[in-house]
Tab-separated table of N, CA and C in Angstrom:
chain	number	residue	atom	x	y	z
A	1	MET	N	-109.466	106.485	135.860
A	1	MET	CA	-110.925	108.168	135.545
A	1	MET	C	-109.104	108.267	134.407
A	2	ASN	N	-109.890	108.730	133.369
A	2	ASN	CA	-108.945	109.543	132.571
A	2	ASN	C	-108.794	110.633	132.202
A	3	LYS	N	-107.350	111.009	132.212
A	3	LYS	CA	-107.031	112.922	131.668
A	3	LYS	C	-108.254	113.020	130.620
A	4	ILE	N	-108.100	112.312	129.522
A	4	ILE	CA	-109.143	112.620	128.013
A	4	ILE	C	-109.457	111.911	128.216
A	5	LYS	N	-110.988	112.017	127.581
A	5	LYS	CA	-112.460	111.051	127.779
A	5	LYS	C	-112.634	111.365	125.686
A	6	LYS	N	-113.494	110.649	126.116
A	6	LYS	CA	-114.350	110.468	124.536
A	6	LYS	C	-115.034	112.289	124.416
A	7	GLY	N	-115.601	113.190	123.753
A	7	GLY	CA	-115.824	114.318	123.499
A	7	GLY	C	-115.407	115.025	123.798
A	8	ASP	N	-114.166	115.094	124.150
A	8	ASP	CA	-112.834	115.841	124.766
A	8	ASP	C	-112.999	116.789	123.567
A	9	ASP	N	-112.131	118.623	123.948
A	9	ASP	CA	-111.448	119.122	123.405
A	9	ASP	C	-110.710	119.427	123.031
A	10	VAL	N	-109.405	118.667	121.902
A	10	VAL	CA	-108.222	118.407	122.618
A	10	VAL	C	-107.155	119.100	121.155
A	11	VAL	N	-106.208	120.173	122.180
A	11	VAL	CA	-105.292	120.045	121.030
A	11	VAL	C	-103.585	119.453	120.517
A	12	ILE	N	-103.682	119.091	119.270
A	12	ILE	CA	-102.664	118.703	119.102
A	12	ILE	C	-101.475	118.662	119.466
A	13	ARG	N	-99.566	118.560	120.628
A	13	ARG	CA	-98.610	118.806	120.128
A	13	ARG	C	-97.906	119.489	119.420
A	14	THR	N	-97.601	117.651	119.552
A	14	THR	CA	-96.921	117.749	118.401
A	14	THR	C	-97.116	116.622	116.841
A	15	GLY	N	-96.036	117.144	116.337
A	15	GLY	CA	-96.744	115.640	115.387
A	15	GLY	C	-96.733	117.020	113.547
A	16	LYS	N	-97.121	115.934	113.267
A	16	LYS	CA	-97.721	116.808	111.429
A	16	LYS	C	-98.604	117.422	111.876
A	17	ASP	N	-100.360	116.527	112.435
A	17	ASP	CA	-100.912	118.055	113.059
A	17	ASP	C	-100.614	119.775	114.252
A	18	LYS	N	-99.739	119.437	114.699
A	18	LYS	CA	-99.486	120.274	115.569
A	18	LYS	C	-99.598	121.618	115.616
A	19	GLY	N	-100.519	121.523	117.780
A	19	GLY	CA	-101.512	123.468	117.032
A	19	GLY	C	-102.761	123.015	116.580
A	20	LYS	N	-103.562	122.090	115.665
A	20	LYS	CA	-104.617	121.569	115.138
A	20	LYS	C	-105.313	121.585	116.393
A	21	SER	N	-106.850	121.393	116.235
A	21	SER	CA	-107.709	121.261	117.505
A	21	SER	C	-108.412	120.313	116.854
A	22	GLY	N	-108.920	119.592	117.904
A	22	GLY	CA	-110.523	118.280	117.051
A	22	GLY	C	-111.647	117.339	118.397
A	23	ARG	N	-112.346	116.380	118.593
A	23	ARG	CA	-113.171	116.212	119.083
A	23	ARG	C	-113.138	115.020	119.409
A	24	VAL	N	-112.910	114.853	120.571
A	24	VAL	CA	-112.222	113.406	120.902
A	24	VAL	C	-113.452	112.310	120.092
A	25	ALA	N	-113.094	110.980	119.883
A	25	ALA	CA	-114.115	110.269	119.040
A	25	ALA	C	-114.051	108.919	119.653
A	26	GLN	N	-113.018	109.425	120.364
A	26	GLN	CA	-113.093	107.211	120.891
A	26	GLN	C	-111.868	107.567	121.386
A	27	VAL	N	-111.731	107.213	123.145
A	27	VAL	CA	-110.901	106.415	124.167
A	27	VAL	C	-110.454	104.971	123.753
A	28	LEU	N	-109.095	104.751	123.245
A	28	LEU	CA	-108.578	103.586	122.836
A	28	LEU	C	-107.829	102.435	124.257
A	29	LYS	N	-107.142	101.033	124.018
A	29	LYS	CA	-106.714	101.101	125.219
A	29	LYS	C	-105.128	101.254	124.754
A	30	ASP	N	-104.409	101.043	126.417
A	30	ASP	CA	-102.846	101.366	125.463
A	30	ASP	C	-102.417	103.166	125.389
A	31	ASN	N	-103.348	104.240	126.564
A	31	ASN	CA	-103.002	105.555	126.200
A	31	ASN	C	-103.603	106.554	124.469
A	32	LYS	N	-104.270	105.403	123.860
A	32	LYS	CA	-104.384	106.553	122.487
A	32	LYS	C	-105.921	106.365	122.667
A	33	ILE	N	-105.842	108.230	121.890
A	33	ILE	CA	-107.066	108.435	121.606
A	33	ILE	C	-106.743	108.536	119.305
A	34	LEU	N	-108.373	108.076	119.611
A	34	LEU	CA	-108.809	109.017	117.746
A	34	LEU	C	-109.591	110.717	117.791
A	35	VAL	N	-108.924	111.518	117.307
A	35	VAL	CA	-109.502	112.468	117.007
A	35	VAL	C	-110.263	112.403	115.974
A	36	GLU	N	-111.309	113.545	116.149
A	36	GLU	CA	-111.849	113.489	114.406
A	36	GLU	C	-111.485	114.293	113.241
A	37	GLY	N	-110.781	113.562	112.459
A	37	GLY	CA	-110.064	114.194	110.891
A	37	GLY	C	-109.306	115.531	110.993
A	38	LEU	N	-108.374	114.371	112.207
A	38	LEU	CA	-106.622	114.813	112.980
A	38	LEU	C	-105.996	113.203	112.626
A	39	ASN	N	-104.642	113.608	112.776
A	39	ASN	CA	-104.428	112.450	111.940
A	39	ASN	C	-104.015	111.036	111.419
A	40	GLN	N	-104.986	111.652	109.739
A	40	GLN	CA	-104.839	111.153	109.295
A	40	GLN	C	-104.084	109.918	108.066
A	41	ALA	N	-104.635	109.036	107.266
A	41	ALA	CA	-103.483	108.589	106.875
A	41	ALA	C	-104.690	107.860	105.427
A	42	LYS	N	-103.843	107.260	103.972
A	42	LYS	CA	-104.689	107.383	103.619
A	42	LYS	C	-104.668	105.713	103.048
A	43	LYS	N	-106.155	105.041	103.348
A	43	LYS	CA	-105.690	103.013	103.162
A	43	LYS	C	-105.771	103.201	101.588
A	44	ASN	N	-105.663	102.180	101.408
A	44	ASN	CA	-105.994	101.410	99.778
A	44	ASN	C	-106.578	99.877	100.226
A	45	GLN	N	-107.891	100.373	99.718
A	45	GLN	CA	-109.209	98.984	100.229
A	45	GLN	C	-109.313	97.868	99.235
A	46	LYS	N	-108.862	97.235	98.770
A	46	LYS	CA	-108.794	96.020	97.975
A	46	LYS	C	-111.081	95.294	97.933
A	47	PRO	N	-111.938	95.772	97.411
A	47	PRO	CA	-112.681	95.322	97.296
A	47	PRO	C	-113.318	94.037	97.356
A	48	ASN	N	-114.670	94.223	98.605
A	48	ASN	CA	-114.577	93.126	98.584
A	48	ASN	C	-116.611	92.889	98.152
A	49	PRO	N	-116.993	92.233	96.831
A	49	PRO	CA	-118.570	92.042	96.475
A	49	PRO	C	-119.575	91.841	97.666
A	50	ASN	N	-119.323	90.388	98.775
A	50	ASN	CA	-119.080	89.944	99.220
A	50	ASN	C	-120.344	90.718	100.170
A	51	THR	N	-119.468	91.496	100.825
A	51	THR	CA	-119.479	92.485	102.023
A	51	THR	C	-120.210	93.819	101.368
A	52	GLY	N	-119.654	93.991	100.349
A	52	GLY	CA	-121.087	95.504	99.471
A	52	GLY	C	-119.915	96.584	99.736
A	53	VAL	N	-118.087	96.126	100.136
A	53	VAL	CA	-117.108	97.736	99.837
A	53	VAL	C	-116.699	96.894	99.022
A	54	THR	N	-116.416	98.529	98.555
A	54	THR	CA	-116.346	99.734	97.298
A	54	THR	C	-114.522	99.640	97.641
A	55	GLY	N	-113.759	99.272	96.421
A	55	GLY	CA	-112.433	99.436	96.249
A	55	GLY	C	-111.607	100.717	96.410
A	56	GLY	N	-110.796	100.839	96.687
A	56	GLY	CA	-110.384	102.621	96.665
A	56	GLY	C	-109.724	102.957	97.449
A	57	ILE	N	-108.948	104.488	97.907
A	57	ILE	CA	-108.450	105.028	98.408
A	57	ILE	C	-109.359	105.405	99.748
A	58	VAL	N	-109.538	104.784	101.084
A	58	VAL	CA	-110.139	104.888	101.745
A	58	VAL	C	-108.495	106.338	103.016
A	59	VAL	N	-109.808	107.931	103.259
A	59	VAL	CA	-108.744	108.210	104.634
A	59	VAL	C	-109.130	107.789	105.849
A	60	LYS	N	-108.352	107.366	107.161
A	60	LYS	CA	-109.615	106.990	107.888
A	60	LYS	C	-108.171	107.552	109.221
A	61	ASP	N	-108.955	108.241	110.016
A	61	ASP	CA	-107.992	109.202	111.188
A	61	ASP	C	-107.544	107.444	112.005
A	62	MET	N	-106.012	108.722	112.521
A	62	MET	CA	-104.987	106.930	112.679
A	62	MET	C	-105.561	107.629	114.679
A	63	PRO	N	-104.843	106.566	115.062
A	63	PRO	CA	-104.451	106.731	116.689
A	63	PRO	C	-103.095	106.835	116.821
A	64	ILE	N	-103.582	108.132	118.421
A	64	ILE	CA	-102.588	109.672	118.394
A	64	ILE	C	-102.447	109.189	119.758
A	65	ASN	N	-101.175	109.390	120.459
A	65	ASN	CA	-101.155	109.018	122.295
A	65	ASN	C	-101.670	110.115	122.821
A	66	VAL	N	-102.341	109.407	124.030
A	66	VAL	CA	-102.041	111.069	124.890
A	66	VAL	C	-101.233	111.833	125.603
A	67	SER	N	-100.507	111.513	125.344
A	67	SER	CA	-99.711	112.597	125.293
A	67	SER	C	-99.077	114.033	125.088
A	68	ASN	N	-99.215	113.288	123.012
A	68	ASN	CA	-99.033	114.450	122.732
A	68	ASN	C	-100.395	115.252	122.130
A	69	VAL	N	-101.002	115.329	123.113
A	69	VAL	CA	-102.292	116.118	123.448
A	69	VAL	C	-102.624	116.289	124.114
A	70	GLY	N	-103.248	118.598	123.805
A	70	GLY	CA	-103.366	118.702	125.296
A	70	GLY	C	-104.938	118.978	125.605
A	71	LEU	N	-105.782	119.313	126.703
A	71	LEU	CA	-107.255	119.054	126.747
A	71	LEU	C	-107.283	121.042	126.573
A	72	TYR	N	-108.449	121.261	125.891
A	72	TYR	CA	-107.777	122.769	125.154
A	72	TYR	C	-108.742	123.351	126.182
A	73	ASN	N	-108.245	124.665	127.501
A	73	ASN	CA	-108.395	125.270	128.180
A	73	ASN	C	-109.825	126.464	127.457
A	74	PRO	N	-110.726	126.070	127.058
A	74	PRO	CA	-111.992	127.812	126.909
A	74	PRO	C	-111.349	129.356	127.341
A	75	THR	N	-110.982	129.180	128.949
A	75	THR	CA	-110.900	130.618	129.621
A	75	THR	C	-109.091	131.231	128.853
A	76	THR	N	-108.346	130.302	128.303
A	76	THR	CA	-107.120	130.671	128.119
A	76	THR	C	-106.866	131.071	126.549
A	77	LYS	N	-107.657	129.767	126.044
A	77	LYS	CA	-107.421	129.043	124.707
A	77	LYS	C	-106.578	128.246	124.232
A	78	LYS	N	-105.827	127.670	125.257
A	78	LYS	CA	-104.463	127.164	124.467
A	78	LYS	C	-105.098	125.880	124.980
A	79	ALA	N	-104.209	124.799	124.823
A	79	ALA	CA	-104.084	123.076	125.332
A	79	ALA	C	-103.311	123.686	126.966
A	80	ASP	N	-103.892	122.730	127.443
A	80	ASP	CA	-103.605	123.209	128.636
A	80	ASP	C	-103.532	121.536	129.597
A	81	ARG	N	-102.340	120.934	130.857
A	81	ARG	CA	-102.224	120.132	131.040
A	81	ARG	C	-103.647	120.482	132.883
A	82	VAL	N	-104.165	118.827	133.204
A	82	VAL	CA	-105.106	118.004	134.514
A	82	VAL	C	-104.573	117.910	134.361
A	83	GLY	N	-104.875	117.560	136.558
A	83	GLY	CA	-104.924	116.903	137.398
A	83	GLY	C	-106.958	116.196	137.750
A	84	PHE	N	-106.426	116.227	138.983
A	84	PHE	CA	-106.900	115.108	139.813
A	84	PHE	C	-107.226	115.180	140.700
A	85	ARG	N	-108.526	116.374	141.662
A	85	ARG	CA	-108.819	116.575	143.076
A	85	ARG	C	-109.979	116.053	143.301
A	86	PHE	N	-110.191	115.486	144.322
A	86	PHE	CA	-111.588	115.496	145.071
A	86	PHE	C	-112.426	117.075	145.773
A	87	LEU	N	-113.440	116.842	146.100
A	87	LEU	CA	-114.660	117.611	146.209
A	87	LEU	C	-115.014	117.480	147.664
A	88	GLU	N	-115.665	118.578	148.008
A	88	GLU	CA	-116.011	118.377	149.787
A	88	GLU	C	-117.275	116.953	149.736
A	89	ASN	N	-117.782	116.359	148.470
A	89	ASN	CA	-118.726	115.833	148.967
A	89	ASN	C	-118.287	113.626	148.892
A	90	GLY	N	-116.375	113.952	148.189
A	90	GLY	CA	-115.977	112.903	148.097
A	90	GLY	C	-115.536	112.677	146.248
A	91	LYS	N	-116.661	113.479	145.147
A	91	LYS	CA	-116.498	113.523	143.662
A	91	LYS	C	-114.993	113.428	143.480
A	92	LYS	N	-114.585	112.667	142.675
A	92	LYS	CA	-113.123	112.718	142.272
A	92	LYS	C	-113.733	114.072	140.965
A	93	VAL	N	-112.785	115.213	140.222
A	93	VAL	CA	-112.931	115.651	138.537
A	93	VAL	C	-111.491	116.343	138.225
A	94	ARG	N	-111.787	116.185	137.681
A	94	ARG	CA	-110.409	116.868	137.215
A	94	ARG	C	-110.358	118.339	136.480
A	95	TYR	N	-108.779	118.915	136.591
A	95	TYR	CA	-109.236	120.300	136.913
A	95	TYR	C	-107.616	120.758	135.993
A	96	PHE	N	-107.804	121.872	135.678
A	96	PHE	CA	-106.716	122.886	134.522
A	96	PHE	C	-105.747	123.208	135.148
A	97	LYS	N	-104.795	122.565	135.218
A	97	LYS	CA	-103.260	123.078	136.348
A	97	LYS	C	-103.206	124.293	136.057
A	98	SER	N	-103.449	124.810	135.067
A	98	SER	CA	-103.407	126.802	135.634
A	98	SER	C	-103.776	127.513	135.257
A	99	THR	N	-104.293	127.248	135.504
A	99	THR	CA	-106.358	128.544	135.903
A	99	THR	C	-106.563	127.695	137.598
A	100	ASN	N	-106.417	125.953	137.788
A	100	ASN	CA	-107.262	125.576	138.800
A	100	ASN	C	-108.845	125.806	138.847
A	101	GLU	N	-109.074	125.757	137.442
A	101	GLU	CA	-110.601	125.608	137.496
A	101	GLU	C	-110.677	124.419	137.455
A	102	THR	N	-112.198	123.566	137.511
A	102	THR	CA	-112.711	121.811	137.674
A	102	THR	C	-113.239	122.486	135.495
A	103	VAL	N	-112.038	120.810	134.913
A	103	VAL	CA	-112.835	121.179	133.057
A	103	VAL	C	-114.682	120.239	133.868
A	104	ASP	N	-114.904	118.857	134.695
A	104	ASP	CA	-115.949	118.708	135.518
A	104	ASP	C	-116.224	119.157	136.133
A	105	VAL	N	-118.063	119.015	136.052
A	105	VAL	CA	-118.655	119.710	136.928
A	105	VAL	C	-120.082	118.694	137.625
């Protein structure tokens, strides 16, 4: 189980987008994630008439390391650290370390 999943609201802790929040669009291998609308880069795209791709400057989301983001805690309205615990029925859930509230229900 990963500490951050697709669809989670996260806050970026370091880098050029520090303090901004967004939703996780995709979880990649090697501890990287894509956040919608954040950590964007401009890329020059060559046109390819065979596949119908038009040329120009394309803005795309770039991967960011999981260690550089924190899960958004709605009660404290800040980024928070996440831990794991087991419930009485044996289910593994995530919880916020500052408030001891479970993230997954």
